Structures are given as structure tokens and as C-alpha cells.
Tab-separated table of C-alpha atoms and ligand atoms in Angstrom:
chain	number	residue	atom	x	y	z
Q	22	MET	CA	151.868	168.591	246.469
Q	23	PHE	CA	154.859	167.624	244.324
Q	24	HIS	CA	154.143	164.968	241.751
Q	25	ALA	CA	156.304	162.337	243.478
Q	26	ASP	CA	154.683	163.020	246.830
Q	27	ARG	CA	151.237	162.889	245.324
Q	28	ARG	CA	152.047	159.603	243.641
Q	29	ARG	CA	153.333	158.184	246.922
Q	30	PHE	CA	150.167	159.372	248.635
Q	31	LEU	CA	147.964	157.713	246.035
Q	32	ILE	CA	149.898	154.464	246.266
Q	33	GLY	CA	149.522	154.540	250.045
Q	34	ALA	CA	145.808	155.241	249.775
Q	35	ALA	CA	145.357	152.425	247.277
Q	36	ALA	CA	147.247	149.997	249.476
Q	37	THR	CA	145.162	151.040	252.496
Q	38	ALA	CA	141.980	150.463	250.527
Q	39	GLY	CA	143.162	147.009	249.505
Q	40	LEU	CA	143.106	148.002	245.846
Q	41	PHE	CA	146.397	146.274	245.151
Q	42	ALA	CA	144.689	142.983	245.812
Q	43	THR	CA	143.384	142.931	242.263
Q	44	ARG	CA	146.319	144.632	240.573
Q	45	ALA	CA	147.435	141.398	238.924
Q	46	THR	CA	144.204	141.368	236.956
Q	47	ALA	CA	143.942	145.103	236.279
Q	48	GLN	CA	144.441	144.484	232.551
Q	49	ALA	CA	141.500	142.098	232.325
Q	50	PRO	CA	138.044	143.291	231.228
Q	51	ALA	CA	135.573	143.940	234.049
Q	52	GLY	CA	133.069	141.206	233.195
Q	53	PRO	CA	131.137	139.007	232.810
Q	54	PHE	CA	132.818	137.030	235.612
Q	55	ALA	CA	132.891	138.645	239.040
Q	56	GLN	CA	134.338	137.754	242.413
Q	57	SER	CA	132.219	138.172	245.538
Q	58	PRO	CA	133.925	139.808	248.519
Q	59	LEU	CA	134.927	137.553	251.389
Q	60	PRO	CA	131.834	137.094	253.585
Q	61	TYR	CA	133.945	137.799	256.723
Q	62	ALA	CA	137.105	139.714	257.621
Q	63	PRO	CA	140.380	138.152	256.379
Q	64	GLY	CA	141.465	137.574	259.987
Q	65	ALA	CA	138.166	135.993	261.061
Q	66	LEU	CA	139.436	132.429	260.626
Q	67	GLU	CA	142.536	132.882	262.800
Q	68	PRO	CA	144.319	131.110	264.344
Q	69	HIS	CA	143.427	128.280	261.939
Q	70	ILE	CA	143.918	130.305	258.735
Q	71	ASP	CA	145.847	133.572	259.014
Q	72	ALA	CA	144.706	136.914	257.581
Q	73	LYS	CA	147.638	137.257	255.186
Q	74	THR	CA	146.937	133.871	253.633
Q	75	MET	CA	143.275	134.792	253.210
Q	76	GLU	CA	144.119	138.184	251.664
Q	77	ILE	CA	146.540	136.716	249.131
Q	78	HIS	CA	144.377	133.671	248.442
Q	79	HIS	CA	141.179	135.635	247.797
Q	80	GLY	CA	142.658	138.871	246.496
Q	81	ARG	CA	145.386	137.470	244.240
Q	82	HIS	CA	144.881	133.773	243.443
Q	83	HIS	CA	141.092	133.699	243.102
Q	84	ALA	CA	141.063	137.180	241.548
Q	85	ALA	CA	143.535	136.019	238.902
Q	86	TYR	CA	141.264	133.112	237.894
Q	87	VAL	CA	138.360	135.563	237.504
Q	88	GLY	CA	140.496	138.016	235.527
Q	89	ASN	CA	141.698	135.261	233.218
Q	90	MET	CA	138.109	134.156	232.579
Q	91	ASN	CA	137.135	137.694	231.643
Q	92	THR	CA	140.034	137.754	229.189
Q	93	PHE	CA	138.801	134.491	227.617
Q	94	ALA	CA	135.240	135.834	227.502
Q	95	ARG	CA	136.347	138.882	225.525
Q	96	ASP	CA	136.987	136.639	222.506
Q	97	THR	CA	134.487	133.908	223.421
Q	98	PRO	CA	131.443	135.707	224.887
Q	99	ALA	CA	129.431	132.474	225.073
Q	100	LEU	CA	131.525	131.529	228.125
Q	101	GLY	CA	129.794	134.213	230.140
Q	102	GLN	CA	126.318	133.490	228.816
Q	103	LYS	CA	125.843	130.063	230.389
Q	104	PRO	CA	125.810	129.183	234.112
Q	105	ILE	CA	129.302	128.300	235.370
Q	106	HIS	CA	128.350	124.738	236.311
Q	107	GLU	CA	126.992	124.138	232.787
Q	108	VAL	CA	130.212	125.315	231.137
Q	109	LEU	CA	132.263	123.078	233.441
Q	110	ALA	CA	130.034	120.074	232.794
Q	111	ASP	CA	130.526	120.486	229.025
Q	112	LEU	CA	134.154	121.512	228.525
Q	113	ASN	CA	134.245	119.700	225.180
Q	114	SER	CA	132.085	122.469	223.741
Q	115	VAL	CA	134.722	125.080	224.691
Q	116	PRO	CA	137.086	125.956	221.800
Q	117	GLU	CA	140.101	123.681	222.018
Q	118	ALA	CA	142.622	126.538	222.065
Q	119	ILE	CA	141.272	127.806	225.399
Q	120	ARG	CA	139.821	124.584	226.823
Q	121	THR	CA	142.617	123.920	229.306
Q	122	GLY	CA	142.635	127.561	230.354
Q	123	VAL	CA	138.887	127.518	230.966
Q	124	ARG	CA	139.169	124.210	232.815
Q	125	ASN	CA	141.792	125.652	235.163
Q	126	ASN	CA	140.464	129.182	235.623
Q	127	LEU	CA	136.708	128.567	235.653
Q	128	GLY	CA	137.281	125.489	237.806
Q	129	GLY	CA	139.325	127.694	240.120
Q	130	HIS	CA	136.602	130.340	240.190
Q	131	ALA	CA	133.910	127.781	241.028
Q	132	ASN	CA	135.999	126.004	243.656
Q	133	HIS	CA	136.995	129.189	245.469
Q	134	THR	CA	133.477	130.646	245.337
Q	135	MET	CA	132.318	127.531	247.188
Q	136	PHE	CA	135.347	127.542	249.521
Q	137	TRP	CA	134.840	131.070	250.944
Q	138	GLN	CA	131.158	130.359	251.549
Q	139	ILE	CA	131.563	127.078	253.406
Q	140	MET	CA	134.033	128.583	255.867
Q	141	GLY	CA	133.391	131.034	258.682
Q	142	PRO	CA	134.296	131.844	262.256
Q	143	GLY	CA	132.636	129.622	264.871
Q	144	GLY	CA	131.238	127.234	262.291
Q	145	GLY	CA	129.523	124.886	264.761
Q	146	LYS	CA	128.846	121.191	264.187
Q	147	PRO	CA	126.893	119.214	261.612
Q	148	GLU	CA	123.377	118.355	262.655
Q	149	GLY	CA	120.040	117.222	261.250
Q	150	GLU	CA	119.953	115.805	257.732
Q	151	VAL	CA	123.628	116.512	257.012
Q	152	LEU	CA	124.747	114.666	260.135
Q	153	ALA	CA	122.395	111.787	259.305
Q	154	ALA	CA	123.896	111.567	255.797
Q	155	ILE	CA	127.444	111.639	257.210
Q	156	ASP	CA	126.507	108.815	259.589
Q	157	ARG	CA	124.818	106.793	256.835
Q	158	ASP	CA	127.291	107.261	253.951
Q	159	LEU	CA	130.634	108.177	255.525
Q	160	GLY	CA	130.699	106.196	258.767
Q	161	GLY	CA	130.065	109.096	261.146
Q	162	LEU	CA	131.741	112.438	261.763
Q	163	ASP	CA	135.065	111.146	263.150
Q	164	LYS	CA	135.560	108.600	260.366
Q	165	MET	CA	134.495	111.113	257.721
Q	166	GLN	CA	137.046	113.676	258.932
Q	167	ALA	CA	139.815	111.081	259.183
Q	168	ASP	CA	139.080	109.745	255.678
Q	169	PHE	CA	138.749	113.266	254.230
Q	170	ASN	CA	142.065	114.333	255.781
Q	171	ALA	CA	143.764	111.183	254.496
Q	172	ALA	CA	142.396	111.882	251.011
Q	173	GLY	CA	143.654	115.472	251.211
Q	174	LEU	CA	147.065	114.228	252.231
Q	175	ARG	CA	147.166	111.815	249.275
Q	176	VAL	CA	146.671	114.613	246.704
Q	177	PHE	CA	150.110	114.802	245.078
Q	178	GLY	CA	150.931	118.405	244.294
Q	179	SER	CA	147.988	120.784	243.965
Q	180	GLY	CA	144.331	119.916	244.169
Q	181	TRP	CA	141.200	119.634	246.245
Q	182	THR	CA	139.320	117.127	248.368
Q	183	PHE	CA	135.528	117.347	248.286
Q	184	ILE	CA	132.453	115.751	249.758
Q	185	THR	CA	130.109	115.350	246.810
Q	186	VAL	CA	126.351	115.185	247.145
Q	187	THR	CA	123.793	113.677	244.778
Q	188	LYS	CA	120.211	114.808	244.335
Q	189	ASP	CA	119.249	111.841	246.519
Q	190	GLY	CA	121.434	113.284	249.269
Q	191	LYS	CA	124.124	110.606	249.041
Q	192	LEU	CA	127.621	111.716	250.081
Q	193	ALA	CA	131.073	110.620	248.909
Q	194	ILE	CA	134.676	111.797	249.404
Q	195	VAL	CA	136.352	112.692	246.104
Q	196	SER	CA	139.743	114.305	245.371
Q	197	LYS	CA	140.619	116.222	242.202
Q	198	PRO	CA	143.925	117.519	240.812
Q	199	ASN	CA	144.635	121.180	240.018
Q	200	GLN	CA	141.371	123.187	239.842
Q	201	ASP	CA	139.217	120.323	238.637
Q	202	THR	CA	135.835	120.087	240.315
Q	203	PRO	CA	133.021	117.516	240.645
Q	204	LEU	CA	131.006	119.937	238.488
Q	205	MET	CA	133.054	118.611	235.549
Q	206	ASP	CA	131.423	115.218	236.142
Q	207	GLY	CA	127.978	116.798	236.380
Q	208	ALA	CA	128.154	116.237	240.148
Q	209	ARG	CA	127.894	118.719	243.030
Q	210	ALA	CA	130.263	119.615	245.864
Q	211	LEU	CA	128.711	119.808	249.325
Q	212	LEU	CA	132.013	121.173	250.611
Q	213	GLY	CA	135.679	121.052	249.683
Q	214	ASN	CA	139.101	121.916	251.030
Q	215	ASP	CA	141.859	123.543	248.990
Q	216	VAL	CA	145.146	121.667	249.439
Q	217	TRP	CA	147.219	123.844	247.106
Q	218	GLU	CA	150.231	125.108	249.042
Q	219	HIS	CA	148.956	128.681	248.560
Q	220	ALA	CA	146.088	127.789	250.910
Q	221	TYR	CA	148.318	127.073	253.909
Q	222	TYR	CA	152.033	127.545	253.254
Q	223	LEU	CA	152.593	130.877	255.088
Q	224	ASN	CA	151.377	129.398	258.353
Q	225	TYR	CA	151.843	125.642	258.024
Q	226	GLN	CA	154.729	125.380	255.496
Q	227	ASN	CA	154.984	121.681	254.564
Q	228	ARG	CA	152.615	120.535	257.337
Q	229	ARG	CA	149.546	119.883	255.206
Q	230	ALA	CA	148.260	117.330	257.716
Q	231	ASP	CA	148.097	120.018	260.425
Q	232	TYR	CA	146.252	122.367	258.070
Q	233	LEU	CA	143.748	119.657	257.136
Q	234	LYS	CA	143.053	118.919	260.794
Q	235	ALA	CA	142.735	122.594	261.820
Q	236	TRP	CA	140.516	123.413	258.829
Q	237	TRP	CA	137.515	121.648	260.369
Q	238	ASN	CA	137.412	124.407	263.008
Q	239	VAL	CA	136.391	126.919	260.335
Q	240	VAL	CA	133.802	124.902	258.410
Q	241	ASN	CA	130.479	126.775	258.398
Q	242	TRP	CA	128.046	123.922	258.984
Q	243	GLY	CA	125.034	126.209	258.641
Q	244	GLU	CA	126.063	126.965	255.076
Q	245	VAL	CA	126.798	123.278	254.459
Q	246	ALA	CA	123.247	122.467	255.609
Q	247	ARG	CA	121.894	125.072	253.184
Q	248	ARG	CA	123.925	123.507	250.346
Q	249	TYR	CA	122.684	120.029	251.256
Q	250	ALA	CA	119.061	121.196	251.085
Q	251	ALA	CA	119.767	122.958	247.766
Q	252	ALA	CA	121.327	119.783	246.348
Q	253	ARG	CA	118.220	117.803	247.313
Q	254	ALA	CA	116.052	120.476	245.685
Q	255	GLY	CA	118.182	120.442	242.521
Q	256	THR	CA	119.126	124.102	242.920
Q	257	LEU	CA	122.760	123.773	244.055
Q	258	THR	CA	125.143	125.165	241.419
Q	259	VAL	CA	128.744	126.056	242.305
G	21	MN	MN1	143.235	128.182	246.219
């Protein structure tokens, strides 16, 4: 095989294997931060979230946050030696020169790790203790979704809307700018939706309201119930 042909073959093979997904972070060290694979196929959330959006979102955006954290950890190994939620709850102990970078990239890593897990195909409906908490604290499922969507729509620019959960099981709707997370307040996210344009623009363009409404079709309520129980037990992290 001529060199050029061989190179073309290798590029094709790499593209087929999805290896280009992490090319943007190829320069970054391999650890200590790591990205879990998507727990379902990229097209599994269609028609609500398209495969291309999922591939770019997980394979480029989230991967870049992880790669950037590994670059920070090369010079500041302590970053990788504490649980992620503890670093985010104590950003003042991060060296000032990299504090904003850690806030953005580790926040992004934590938020997206949660995000992939709390979505899935055929996510069902809330029930049991989670539904009871939604009824008690957020005025029921319909009101909760309407208020959550309105909060997501009010985020100016990039950010997230979350439902936070306390150890007592109390719920609240909270929005954050950029990649900030309730973990930075020492709180916990039961679930959250990414309202950065990269989360929806290919399919919805400027129609964030449509994305927010459709997103509820892919919430994995079984995983949300697991997170609620973990929060009550004090074991919920990111
Ligand atoms: Mn995102």
C-alpha cells in the first residue's frame, strides 16, 4: 500500500471507530480524569435529541472539559486526588491562576457526567418518593415542568437548570450560568438540563423552548429515583 493510501485508510478506520471524537484532547495527559462512555447509543434519544448532537456533545464538548482537567492536574496533582464534588465545593483552595479554568472544566465534567446518566430512551414517569417530593415541594409534575422550562428559558446565554435535592429530600429549581453547578454550593443535583446552544442548536436552532419541552421525553426517571435515594443516604456525589 502506498503511504498516502495507507494514511487515508488509517484515517477512515479511525473515523469509523469514532476515534476522532477525542482528537481535540489528544494532547492532554490520559488521567486522572476520565469520561465514561454514553450509556446508550448516540441515536437512542431521537427524535428528541439527534445522534449528531449527542456525538459532538459527548465526544467533543464533554471530552474537552476532561482533557483540560487532565492538563491542569499535570501541574496540580492534588486536583485529581480529591473527589470531584469536594474540589467544586472548595474552589477557593484551588490555585488562583487555574481557579476559573477548574471551575469551568470540572464543573462541566460533573454536569455532563450527571446529564448523560439521567437521560435514556423510554424514560418513563416519576413515581414513589420522587413523585411525592415533586408534589410536596414543586407543586406537582405539570407545574414543576412548566417552572423548570421557564427557568431554563430565562438563562441568558449558556448555563443549566437543575432540580436540587437536600439530604432531607427537599427539592428546588435552581439555574446556574456557564458550567457552574449546585455542587459549588455544597448542594446536590437530582437532575439538570443543559441549555447551552451546543446541546440543541443542530436540531432546534434558536427554539430553546421546544428543546426544553421535548427533553422531558428522555429523562430516565429510574435513574432519578436512584439519585434521590442516594441523596437521602448521603452518598450522592456528581
Ligand atoms: Mn453541554
